Short mmCIF file of C-alpha atoms and ligand atoms in Angstrom, two decimals:
data_model
loop_
_atom_site.label_atom_id
_atom_site.label_comp_id
_atom_site.label_asym_id
_atom_site.label_seq_id
_atom_site.Cartn_x
_atom_site.Cartn_y
_atom_site.Cartn_z
CA UNK A 19 20.48 -33.38 -16.82
CA UNK A 20 19.92 -30.22 -16.15
CA UNK A 21 18.29 -28.89 -12.86
CA UNK A 22 15.33 -27.06 -13.14
CA UNK A 23 16.05 -23.52 -11.35
CA UNK A 24 14.85 -20.56 -9.86
CA UNK A 25 17.25 -16.74 -10.31
CA UNK A 26 16.44 -16.30 -6.54
CA UNK A 27 18.87 -19.40 -5.72
CA UNK A 28 21.35 -19.75 -8.53
CA UNK A 29 23.67 -18.84 -6.03
CA UNK A 30 23.05 -22.28 -4.96
CA UNK A 31 24.12 -24.08 -7.76
CA UNK A 32 27.39 -22.61 -9.25
CA UNK A 33 29.38 -24.83 -11.41
CA UNK A 34 26.28 -26.66 -11.71
CA UNK A 35 24.31 -27.23 -15.34
CA UNK A 36 21.31 -25.82 -14.95
CA UNK A 37 17.73 -24.71 -16.78
CA UNK A 38 15.88 -21.58 -16.38
CA UNK A 39 12.51 -21.01 -17.97
CA UNK A 40 11.24 -17.08 -17.99
CA UNK A 41 11.16 -14.10 -20.18
CA UNK A 42 14.03 -12.79 -21.78
CA UNK A 43 14.19 -9.05 -19.79
CA UNK A 44 17.20 -7.14 -22.37
CA UNK A 45 19.73 -8.13 -25.07
CA UNK A 46 22.90 -6.65 -25.53
CA UNK A 47 25.18 -8.06 -29.23
CA UNK A 48 29.47 -7.43 -29.00
CA UNK A 49 28.89 -9.45 -31.73
CA UNK A 50 30.00 -13.27 -31.14
CA UNK A 51 29.06 -13.23 -28.01
CA UNK A 52 25.04 -12.23 -26.58
CA UNK A 53 24.36 -11.09 -23.06
CA UNK A 54 20.46 -12.15 -22.25
CA UNK A 55 18.95 -11.23 -18.93
CA UNK A 56 16.98 -13.11 -18.21
CA UNK A 57 14.07 -12.74 -15.68
CA UNK A 58 11.60 -16.20 -14.16
CA UNK A 59 9.32 -13.45 -11.51
CA UNK A 60 11.95 -15.17 -8.46
CA UNK A 61 14.37 -12.65 -10.36
CA UNK A 62 17.33 -11.20 -12.78
CA UNK A 63 20.13 -13.24 -14.66
CA UNK A 64 22.82 -12.41 -16.71
CA UNK A 65 23.57 -15.41 -19.67
CA UNK A 66 26.15 -15.47 -21.40
CA UNK A 67 26.36 -17.31 -25.49
CA UNK A 68 29.26 -17.37 -27.66
CA UNK A 69 28.71 -18.57 -30.45
CA UNK A 70 31.71 -21.45 -30.50
CA UNK A 71 30.40 -22.67 -27.61
CA UNK A 72 26.99 -23.54 -29.64
CA UNK A 73 25.66 -25.81 -31.68
CA UNK A 74 24.15 -24.75 -34.64
CA UNK A 75 22.04 -22.51 -34.70
CA UNK A 76 21.41 -21.97 -31.46
CA UNK A 77 23.29 -18.33 -31.03
CA UNK A 78 21.48 -17.47 -34.03
CA UNK A 79 18.20 -18.66 -32.68
CA UNK A 80 20.00 -15.75 -29.24
CA UNK A 81 20.94 -13.05 -31.83
CA UNK A 82 17.03 -14.03 -32.79
CA UNK A 83 15.85 -13.10 -29.53
CA UNK A 84 13.07 -10.42 -29.46
CA UNK A 85 12.23 -8.63 -25.75
CA UNK A 86 10.15 -10.57 -23.64
CA UNK A 87 10.35 -13.73 -25.32
CA UNK A 88 9.90 -16.34 -23.76
CA UNK A 89 12.67 -19.18 -23.22
CA UNK A 90 14.08 -22.01 -21.70
CA UNK A 91 18.17 -21.64 -20.46
CA UNK A 92 19.84 -24.60 -20.83
CA UNK A 93 24.11 -23.55 -18.39
CA UNK A 94 25.83 -23.80 -16.38
CA UNK A 95 26.28 -21.13 -14.10
CA UNK A 96 29.84 -19.26 -12.72
CA UNK A 97 30.91 -16.69 -9.47
CA UNK A 98 31.84 -13.75 -10.92
CA UNK A 99 31.17 -10.76 -9.62
CA UNK A 100 30.64 -8.12 -11.59
CA UNK A 101 27.23 -9.81 -13.19
CA UNK A 102 24.50 -7.22 -13.00
CA UNK A 103 20.68 -9.76 -12.41
CA UNK A 104 19.27 -9.78 -9.01
CA UNK A 105 20.97 -11.47 -7.04
CA UNK A 106 23.18 -10.78 -9.04
CA UNK A 107 26.98 -11.96 -8.57
CA UNK A 108 25.98 -15.36 -11.27
CA UNK A 109 25.88 -15.80 -14.67
CA UNK A 110 24.52 -18.61 -16.77
CA UNK A 111 26.98 -19.55 -19.32
CA UNK A 112 24.16 -21.03 -21.46
CA UNK A 113 25.10 -23.88 -23.31
CA UNK A 114 21.30 -24.22 -24.94
CA UNK A 115 18.37 -22.28 -25.30
CA UNK A 116 14.30 -23.37 -26.43
CA UNK A 117 12.02 -20.94 -28.20
CA UNK A 118 8.26 -21.04 -26.60
CA UNK A 119 7.88 -17.81 -28.13
CA UNK A 120 8.91 -14.85 -29.98
CA UNK A 121 7.74 -12.63 -28.68
CA UNK A 122 6.14 -9.28 -30.82
CA UNK A 123 7.96 -6.00 -30.74
CA UNK A 124 8.09 -5.43 -26.60
CA UNK A 125 5.69 -1.26 -26.25
CA UNK A 126 8.09 -0.49 -23.51
CA UNK A 127 11.35 -0.62 -24.32
CA UNK A 128 13.62 0.06 -21.74
CA UNK A 129 13.85 4.08 -23.09
CA UNK A 130 11.61 6.13 -20.78
CA UNK A 131 7.98 6.67 -21.21
CA UNK A 132 5.26 8.69 -20.11
CA UNK A 133 3.95 7.88 -17.57
CA UNK A 134 0.12 7.73 -18.60
CA UNK A 135 1.53 5.88 -21.31
CA UNK A 136 3.28 3.34 -19.20
CA UNK A 137 -0.48 3.10 -17.48
CA UNK A 138 -2.27 2.45 -20.29
CA UNK A 139 0.35 -0.86 -21.38
CA UNK A 140 -0.12 -1.95 -17.02
CA UNK A 141 -1.07 -5.35 -18.27
CA UNK A 142 3.18 -5.64 -19.42
CA UNK A 143 4.81 -2.56 -17.60
CA UNK A 144 4.16 -5.07 -13.81
CA UNK A 145 6.65 -7.15 -15.56
CA UNK A 146 8.88 -3.93 -15.83
CA UNK A 147 11.77 -4.29 -12.94
CA UNK A 148 10.28 -1.09 -10.88
CA UNK A 149 7.36 -2.55 -10.88
CA UNK A 150 8.23 -6.00 -9.60
CA UNK A 151 10.03 -4.64 -6.76
CA UNK A 152 6.86 -2.34 -5.85
CA UNK A 153 4.66 -4.66 -6.04
CA UNK A 154 7.24 -8.28 -4.36
CA UNK A 155 7.57 -4.93 -1.10
CA UNK A 156 3.94 -5.27 -1.22
CA UNK A 157 2.98 -8.63 -1.34
CA UNK A 158 5.63 -8.38 1.74
CA UNK A 159 2.90 -5.80 3.43
CA UNK A 160 -0.21 -7.40 3.27
CA UNK A 161 0.73 -11.18 4.27
CA UNK A 162 2.89 -9.29 7.93
CA UNK A 163 -0.04 -7.18 8.26
CA UNK A 164 -2.20 -11.11 8.09
CA UNK A 165 0.72 -12.85 10.34
CA UNK A 166 0.51 -9.31 13.29
CA UNK A 167 -3.65 -9.90 14.04
CA UNK A 168 -2.93 -13.28 13.13
CA UNK A 169 -0.75 -13.99 16.06
CA UNK A 170 -2.12 -10.93 18.84
CA UNK A 171 -5.21 -13.01 18.79
CA UNK A 172 -7.26 -10.80 16.23
CA UNK A 173 -10.06 -13.29 14.07
CA UNK A 174 -10.69 -11.89 10.41
CA UNK A 175 -13.84 -11.52 9.84
CA UNK A 176 -14.64 -10.63 6.18
CA UNK A 177 -17.21 -7.99 6.11
CA UNK A 178 -19.93 -7.21 3.03
CA UNK A 179 -18.20 -5.91 -0.09
CA UNK A 180 -22.34 -4.60 -1.39
CA UNK A 181 -24.04 -3.03 0.83
CA UNK A 182 -26.94 -0.81 1.98
CA UNK A 183 -26.14 2.41 3.53
CA UNK A 184 -23.08 4.23 3.68
CA UNK A 185 -20.22 3.75 6.42
CA UNK A 186 -18.30 7.20 5.93
CA UNK A 187 -18.50 9.77 3.98
CA UNK A 188 -21.84 10.09 2.17
CA UNK A 189 -20.60 12.20 -0.39
CA UNK A 190 -17.60 9.29 -1.78
CA UNK A 191 -19.95 6.62 -1.99
CA UNK A 192 -20.11 3.84 -5.60
CA UNK A 193 -23.15 3.56 -6.18
CA UNK A 194 -25.00 0.39 -7.43
CA UNK A 195 -28.36 -0.75 -8.85
CA UNK A 196 -28.82 -4.00 -6.45
CA UNK A 197 -31.98 -5.80 -8.35
CA UNK A 198 -34.13 -2.55 -8.06
CA UNK A 199 -32.91 -1.03 -4.61
CA UNK A 200 -30.02 1.71 -3.81
CA UNK A 201 -27.00 0.11 -2.46
CA UNK A 202 -22.82 1.39 -2.66
CA UNK A 203 -19.93 -0.78 -2.77
CA UNK A 204 -18.48 -0.65 0.23
CA UNK A 205 -16.43 2.71 2.18
CA UNK A 206 -15.29 0.83 5.06
CA UNK A 207 -15.92 -2.73 6.81
CA UNK A 208 -16.53 -0.73 9.99
CA UNK A 209 -19.55 -0.52 11.08
CA UNK A 210 -19.66 -4.69 10.81
CA UNK A 211 -16.71 -4.75 12.44
CA UNK A 212 -17.91 -3.40 15.40
CA UNK A 213 -20.87 -6.40 15.17
CA UNK A 214 -18.35 -8.67 14.64
CA UNK A 215 -16.26 -7.34 17.58
CA UNK A 216 -19.11 -8.50 20.03
CA UNK A 217 -18.51 -11.85 18.98
CA UNK A 218 -14.66 -12.50 18.84
CA UNK A 219 -12.54 -10.02 21.16
CA UNK A 220 -11.01 -8.14 19.29
CA UNK A 221 -11.64 -8.72 14.88
CA UNK A 222 -9.84 -7.66 11.56
CA UNK A 223 -11.35 -7.07 8.06
CA UNK A 224 -9.01 -7.14 4.99
CA UNK A 225 -10.18 -6.33 1.63
CA UNK A 226 -10.94 -3.64 -1.17
CA UNK A 227 -12.76 -0.82 -0.41
CA UNK A 228 -14.10 1.66 -2.57
CA UNK A 229 -14.25 5.45 -2.58
CA UNK A 230 -15.69 7.69 -5.04
CA UNK A 231 -13.33 10.40 -4.70
CA UNK A 232 -14.14 13.27 -7.06
CA UNK A 233 -10.43 15.04 -7.38
CA UNK A 234 -6.80 13.96 -8.76
CA UNK A 235 -4.70 13.49 -6.39
CA UNK A 236 -0.63 11.31 -5.35
CA UNK A 237 -2.97 9.58 -2.78
CA UNK A 238 -6.01 8.67 -3.81
CA UNK A 239 -8.04 5.95 -5.54
CA UNK A 240 -10.74 5.05 -6.09
CA UNK A 241 -10.32 0.99 -4.83
CA UNK A 242 -7.77 0.91 -2.37
CA UNK A 243 -6.79 -2.64 -0.44
CA UNK A 244 -7.49 -0.89 3.93
CA UNK A 245 -6.93 -3.51 6.77
CA UNK A 246 -9.48 -2.90 9.77
CA UNK A 247 -8.40 -3.83 13.35
CA UNK A 248 -11.54 -3.77 15.71
CA UNK A 249 -10.36 -3.63 19.37
CA UNK A 250 -13.61 -4.24 22.83
CA UNK A 251 -12.78 -2.60 25.99
CA UNK A 252 -10.01 -0.30 23.88
CA UNK A 253 -8.98 3.05 25.08
CA UNK A 254 -8.15 5.81 22.11
CA UNK A 255 -4.26 5.41 24.62
CA UNK A 256 -4.56 1.10 23.43
CA UNK A 257 -5.57 2.09 20.33
CA UNK A 258 -1.87 4.34 19.84
CA UNK A 259 -0.12 1.77 21.30
CA UNK A 260 -1.49 -1.30 19.10
CA UNK A 261 -1.15 0.82 16.37
CA UNK A 262 2.57 1.85 16.33
CA UNK A 263 3.56 -1.83 17.71
CA UNK A 264 2.18 -2.52 14.58
CA UNK A 265 2.93 -0.41 12.25
CA UNK A 266 6.80 -1.05 13.72
CA UNK A 267 6.95 -4.69 12.42
CA UNK A 268 5.55 -3.81 8.73
CA UNK A 269 8.46 -1.36 8.29
CA UNK A 270 10.98 -3.81 10.12
CA UNK A 271 9.98 -7.21 8.11
CA UNK A 272 10.17 -5.39 4.79
CA UNK A 273 13.76 -3.89 5.35
CA UNK A 274 14.50 -7.23 6.89
CA UNK A 275 12.57 -9.71 3.63
CA UNK A 276 13.68 -6.83 1.76
CA UNK A 277 17.20 -5.37 1.13
CA UNK A 278 17.48 -5.81 -2.44
CA UNK A 279 14.21 -4.16 -3.92
CA UNK A 280 14.27 -1.26 -1.67
CA UNK A 281 18.12 -0.57 -3.02
CA UNK A 282 16.63 -1.06 -6.45
CA UNK A 283 13.66 1.38 -5.76
CA UNK A 284 16.46 3.63 -4.31
CA UNK A 285 14.83 4.14 -1.00
CA UNK A 286 16.77 6.49 1.60
CA UNK A 287 16.14 3.15 3.79
CA UNK A 288 17.41 5.04 7.22
CA UNK A 289 14.44 6.87 7.79
CA UNK A 290 13.01 3.15 7.54
CA UNK A 291 14.78 2.25 10.69
CA UNK A 292 14.61 4.76 12.46
CA UNK A 293 10.04 3.53 12.21
CA UNK A 294 9.71 2.13 16.32
CA UNK A 295 7.94 2.69 18.89
CA UNK A 296 7.26 4.80 20.72
CA UNK A 297 5.60 6.97 17.40
CA UNK A 298 4.98 10.86 19.19
CA UNK A 299 1.74 12.09 19.92
CA UNK A 300 0.17 15.01 19.61
CA UNK A 301 -3.31 16.82 20.37
CA UNK A 302 -5.26 18.35 17.02
CA UNK A 303 -5.28 21.19 19.10
CA UNK A 304 -1.06 21.80 19.11
CA UNK A 305 -0.61 20.79 15.98
CA UNK A 306 -2.87 23.57 14.65
CA UNK A 307 -0.62 24.79 17.47
CA UNK A 308 3.22 24.22 15.75
CA UNK A 309 1.72 24.72 12.68
CA UNK A 310 0.94 28.18 12.55
CA UNK A 311 3.95 28.86 15.05
CA UNK A 312 6.16 27.45 10.99
CA UNK A 313 3.96 29.99 9.48
CA UNK A 314 4.20 32.99 11.72
CA UNK A 315 8.25 31.99 10.98
CA UNK A 316 8.02 31.84 7.58
CA UNK A 317 9.19 34.80 4.62
CA UNK A 318 6.77 33.41 1.92
CA UNK A 319 3.98 34.83 1.04
CA UNK A 320 2.86 31.55 0.05
CA UNK A 321 4.37 28.99 1.96
CA UNK A 322 2.96 31.38 4.07
CA UNK A 323 -0.78 30.58 3.39
CA UNK A 324 0.09 27.34 2.76
CA UNK A 325 1.28 26.61 6.88
CA UNK A 326 -1.39 29.00 8.28
CA UNK A 327 -4.64 26.56 8.97
CA UNK A 328 -8.07 27.85 11.57
CA UNK A 329 -8.46 25.22 14.45
CA UNK A 330 -11.70 23.93 13.06
CA UNK A 331 -9.71 22.94 9.70
CA UNK A 332 -9.09 19.41 8.55
CA UNK A 333 -5.65 19.11 7.45
CA UNK A 334 -4.15 19.45 3.81
CA UNK A 335 -1.18 17.65 2.60
CA UNK A 336 1.00 20.63 3.29
CA UNK A 337 -0.03 21.04 6.55
CA UNK A 338 0.24 17.13 7.08
CA UNK A 339 3.33 17.01 5.92
CA UNK A 340 5.30 20.05 7.61
CA UNK A 341 4.04 18.33 10.91
CA UNK A 342 5.26 15.35 9.64
CA UNK A 343 8.71 16.67 9.25
CA UNK A 344 9.36 17.99 12.93
CA UNK A 345 9.42 14.53 13.88
CA UNK A 346 12.03 11.67 13.22
CA UNK A 347 9.09 8.97 12.82
CA UNK A 348 5.16 8.63 12.20
CA UNK A 349 3.68 10.72 14.59
CA UNK A 350 -0.03 10.36 16.20
CA UNK A 351 -2.56 13.73 15.65
CA UNK A 352 -4.78 12.35 18.27
CA UNK A 353 -8.59 14.62 19.06
CA UNK A 354 -9.67 15.88 15.31
CA UNK A 355 -12.89 18.74 15.27
CA UNK A 356 -15.73 16.32 16.11
CA UNK A 357 -16.83 18.11 12.66
CA UNK A 358 -14.35 17.27 10.28
CA UNK A 359 -14.42 13.19 11.20
CA UNK A 360 -17.77 11.02 10.60
CA UNK A 361 -20.32 10.27 12.78
CA UNK A 362 -19.09 7.09 15.37
CA UNK A 363 -16.47 9.20 17.02
CA UNK A 364 -17.29 8.60 20.45
CA UNK A 365 -17.53 13.37 22.06
CA UNK A 366 -14.72 14.19 24.61
CA UNK A 367 -15.08 14.47 27.96
CA UNK A 368 -15.96 17.70 28.74
CA UNK A 369 -15.53 19.27 25.06
CA UNK A 370 -17.36 17.66 22.91
CA UNK A 371 -15.88 20.07 19.86
CA UNK A 372 -13.19 17.03 19.68
CA UNK A 373 -13.91 14.11 20.17
CA UNK A 374 -11.70 9.75 20.24
CA UNK A 375 -10.16 10.37 16.99
CA UNK A 376 -6.24 9.61 15.79
CA UNK A 377 -4.56 9.81 12.49
CA UNK A 378 -1.23 8.48 12.18
CA UNK A 379 1.13 10.78 9.94
CA UNK A 380 4.03 8.98 8.56
CA UNK A 381 7.07 10.85 7.42
CA UNK A 382 8.93 12.18 4.30
CA UNK A 383 5.24 14.07 3.17
CA UNK A 384 3.49 10.55 2.30
CA UNK A 385 0.42 12.08 4.48
CA UNK A 386 -2.57 9.71 7.12
CA UNK A 387 -1.93 6.49 6.86
CA UNK A 388 -4.36 5.30 9.26
CA UNK A 389 -7.48 6.65 11.03
CA UNK A 390 -9.26 5.52 14.04
CA UNK A 391 -11.04 5.95 16.68
CA UNK A 392 -12.97 5.50 19.72
CA UNK A 393 -16.79 4.54 19.10
CA UNK A 394 -19.41 6.00 20.27
CA UNK A 395 -20.76 3.28 22.18
CA UNK A 396 -23.58 4.22 24.69
CA UNK A 397 -26.91 4.03 22.00
CA UNK A 398 -28.87 7.74 22.90
CA UNK A 399 -25.80 9.62 21.90
CA UNK A 400 -24.44 7.94 19.15
CA UNK A 401 -29.34 7.94 17.82
CA UNK A 402 -27.98 12.03 18.50
CA UNK A 403 -25.07 11.94 16.06
CA UNK A 404 -27.05 10.48 12.95
CA UNK A 405 -29.80 13.04 13.69
CA UNK A 406 -27.56 15.34 13.57
CA UNK A 407 -25.43 14.46 11.03
CA UNK A 408 -28.62 14.21 8.38
CA UNK A 409 -28.80 10.30 7.76
CA UNK A 410 -31.34 7.73 7.80
CA UNK A 411 -31.33 6.17 10.72
CA UNK A 412 -33.55 3.28 9.82
CA UNK A 413 -30.70 2.54 7.69
CA UNK A 414 -28.26 1.75 9.91
CA UNK A 415 -31.51 0.68 12.61
CA UNK A 416 -28.37 -2.49 13.56
CA UNK A 417 -25.70 -0.68 14.07
CA UNK A 418 -27.96 1.18 16.32
CA UNK A 419 -28.75 -1.76 18.27
CA UNK A 420 -25.63 -2.91 19.43
CA UNK A 421 -25.37 -0.45 21.43
CA UNK A 422 -28.69 -2.44 23.62
CA UNK A 423 -27.24 -5.14 23.89
CA UNK A 424 -23.50 -5.73 26.64
CA UNK A 425 -22.73 -1.94 24.88
CA UNK A 426 -18.93 -1.48 25.68
CA UNK A 427 -16.49 0.70 24.69
CA UNK A 428 -14.28 0.27 21.37
CA UNK A 429 -11.57 1.45 19.00
CA UNK A 430 -10.56 0.48 16.41
CA UNK A 431 -9.15 2.19 12.92
CA UNK A 432 -8.31 1.76 9.44
CA UNK A 433 -4.83 1.57 7.54
CA UNK A 434 -4.12 2.26 3.53
CA UNK A 435 -2.36 -1.07 2.24
CA UNK A 436 -1.65 0.94 -0.94
CA UNK A 437 -0.22 4.73 1.55
CA UNK A 438 2.35 2.48 3.34
CA UNK A 439 3.09 0.87 0.08
CA UNK A 440 3.92 4.80 -1.59
CA UNK A 441 5.95 5.10 1.50
CA UNK A 442 7.30 2.42 2.60
CA UNK A 443 9.27 1.68 -0.95
CA UNK A 444 9.00 5.73 -1.34
CA UNK A 445 7.12 6.55 -4.46
CA UNK A 446 6.11 10.30 -5.07
CA UNK A 447 1.78 8.44 -6.53
CA UNK A 448 -0.02 5.84 -5.36
CA UNK A 449 -1.00 4.46 -8.95
CA UNK A 450 2.52 2.19 -9.01
CA UNK A 451 1.33 0.67 -4.70
CA UNK A 452 -1.43 -1.74 -7.06
CA UNK A 453 -1.54 -3.51 -9.89
CA UNK A 454 -4.61 -2.06 -11.74
CA UNK A 455 -4.93 1.40 -10.32
CA UNK A 456 -8.50 2.97 -10.45
CA UNK A 457 -8.13 6.74 -10.31
CA UNK A 458 -9.89 9.61 -11.48
CA UNK A 459 -9.52 9.02 -15.42
CA UNK A 460 -8.80 5.48 -15.42
CA UNK A 461 -10.84 2.16 -15.44
CA UNK A 462 -7.85 0.51 -18.16
CA UNK A 463 -6.62 -2.35 -18.41
O1 4AD B 502 -9.23 7.28 7.36
P1 4AD B 502 -10.14 6.42 6.77
O2 4AD B 502 -11.30 6.94 5.51
O3 4AD B 502 -10.69 5.85 7.94
C1 4AD B 502 -12.15 5.65 8.13
O4 4AD B 502 -12.82 4.04 6.17
C2 4AD B 502 -12.11 4.17 9.30
N1 4AD B 502 -13.88 3.59 9.07
C3 4AD B 502 -11.63 3.61 9.43
C4 4AD B 502 -11.59 2.62 10.81
O5 4AD B 502 -11.96 3.15 12.31
N2 4AD B 502 -12.30 1.12 11.18
O6 4AD B 502 -9.66 5.47 6.07
C5 4AD B 502 -8.56 5.23 6.01
C6 4AD B 502 -7.69 4.86 6.18
C7 4AD B 502 -6.15 5.98 5.47
O7 4AD B 502 -5.93 6.46 6.22
C8 4AD B 502 -5.60 6.09 4.35
O8 4AD B 502 -4.66 5.32 4.79
C9 4AD B 502 -6.93 4.73 3.49
O9 4AD B 502 -7.90 5.00 4.75
N3 4AD B 502 -7.28 5.86 3.05
C10 4AD B 502 -7.45 6.33 0.74
N4 4AD B 502 -5.97 4.92 0.47
C11 4AD B 502 -6.38 5.28 -0.52
N5 4AD B 502 -7.44 6.33 -0.87
C12 4AD B 502 -8.18 6.67 -1.69
N6 4AD B 502 -9.09 7.31 -1.73
C13 4AD B 502 -8.01 6.43 0.48
N7 4AD B 502 -8.90 6.55 1.25
C14 4AD B 502 -8.67 6.42 2.27
MG1 MG B 503 -9.49 9.53 7.42
#
């Protein structure tokens, strides 16, 4: 009797008769010899059919197999260095094959397709090798995020998705009708995290987050996943120390578990190996100086205009990329202008025009992957900031009240899962980092 195996474990079954259940990824016709690439979700194995070794009819069935037909393959595993596949190095000599469903002509062919076509067929595209590799890395990133936080004393406390008020910028709200009242999809769980932090000390929330970003970029989605840790008695320095450990652990764990996937993605892993603490730290002031110095040194007028920056402006992606290129690992930029950041950030003592915020910029042009800060913990100051930016204080009464019942200095940040996946996998665009991307021009499939 053949043993049912997972292709990922094929090496443990050399010489044995096995059974694999899955889908035909590709078929090459060599006359009396047929080469099938069969995938079962855990990997891809080359399966070889010899006409003369099979019962009558089976070889013909194999010859007629279409791409993505579902099959049960029985055969003998043998080592063969040349055998392609994931893991590869082993192939299955087919002794029998059952067809579960003979697939219709599959829209995604092994040839090149345009990205919009592939995005329209995302429900099928997820089966392709590259997409499989990316989404497996994503799953590990999410698991490592949870494990690391759970093991370091952070308590997962969920925050709501349906919310009565903005958590971040009021221009990116998705409004819905909540029984006749306006409500919004959560842009962040942070405000609730701050309440929960006072119960547990160190908390995190981790879920989908929504931003009506009315622009098309390679870094923005309308729906993305964010993990947000929030810690009592943490300063900005504590926050950076924690973030560099956390982000390094994520990168190193992917390197340890996903060499094969990173190879499929042709990722240069040398850049990832370098991601270990400590990360460089520069202030916003220094970042502006560095950018303007670089602009001064370039002859190309276009590049000059792209790099030059006025103090107070937020960084665009050319700025973030140029700053990141100055270092071999992610770089923290701290003390941003207060006016460019959210209302809840603690001003720097004696210099209220800048705040106790920190963004982490990933190398190789991947831009901001985390954003965080110390939070204002004084009730009067917070009320003043809410009034200054002109949001309705009634909506924030509960949030303000937290500052009256045992308020403490605290800090937290959010890490965007998709940007982290794009960076670690080395992808040019964020759309492939999430199973079903929601973008300005896309809500299908
Ligand atoms: O910097 P952001 O807006 O920070 C917050 O929302 C804070 N409330 C987090 C906190 O302190 N608890 O977002 C944090 C991260 C960004 O650095 C980025 O990685 C990601 O979330 N992000 C997006 N990712 C994809 N598409 C978008 N539209 C994103 N907006 C933010
Ligand atoms: Mg930010």
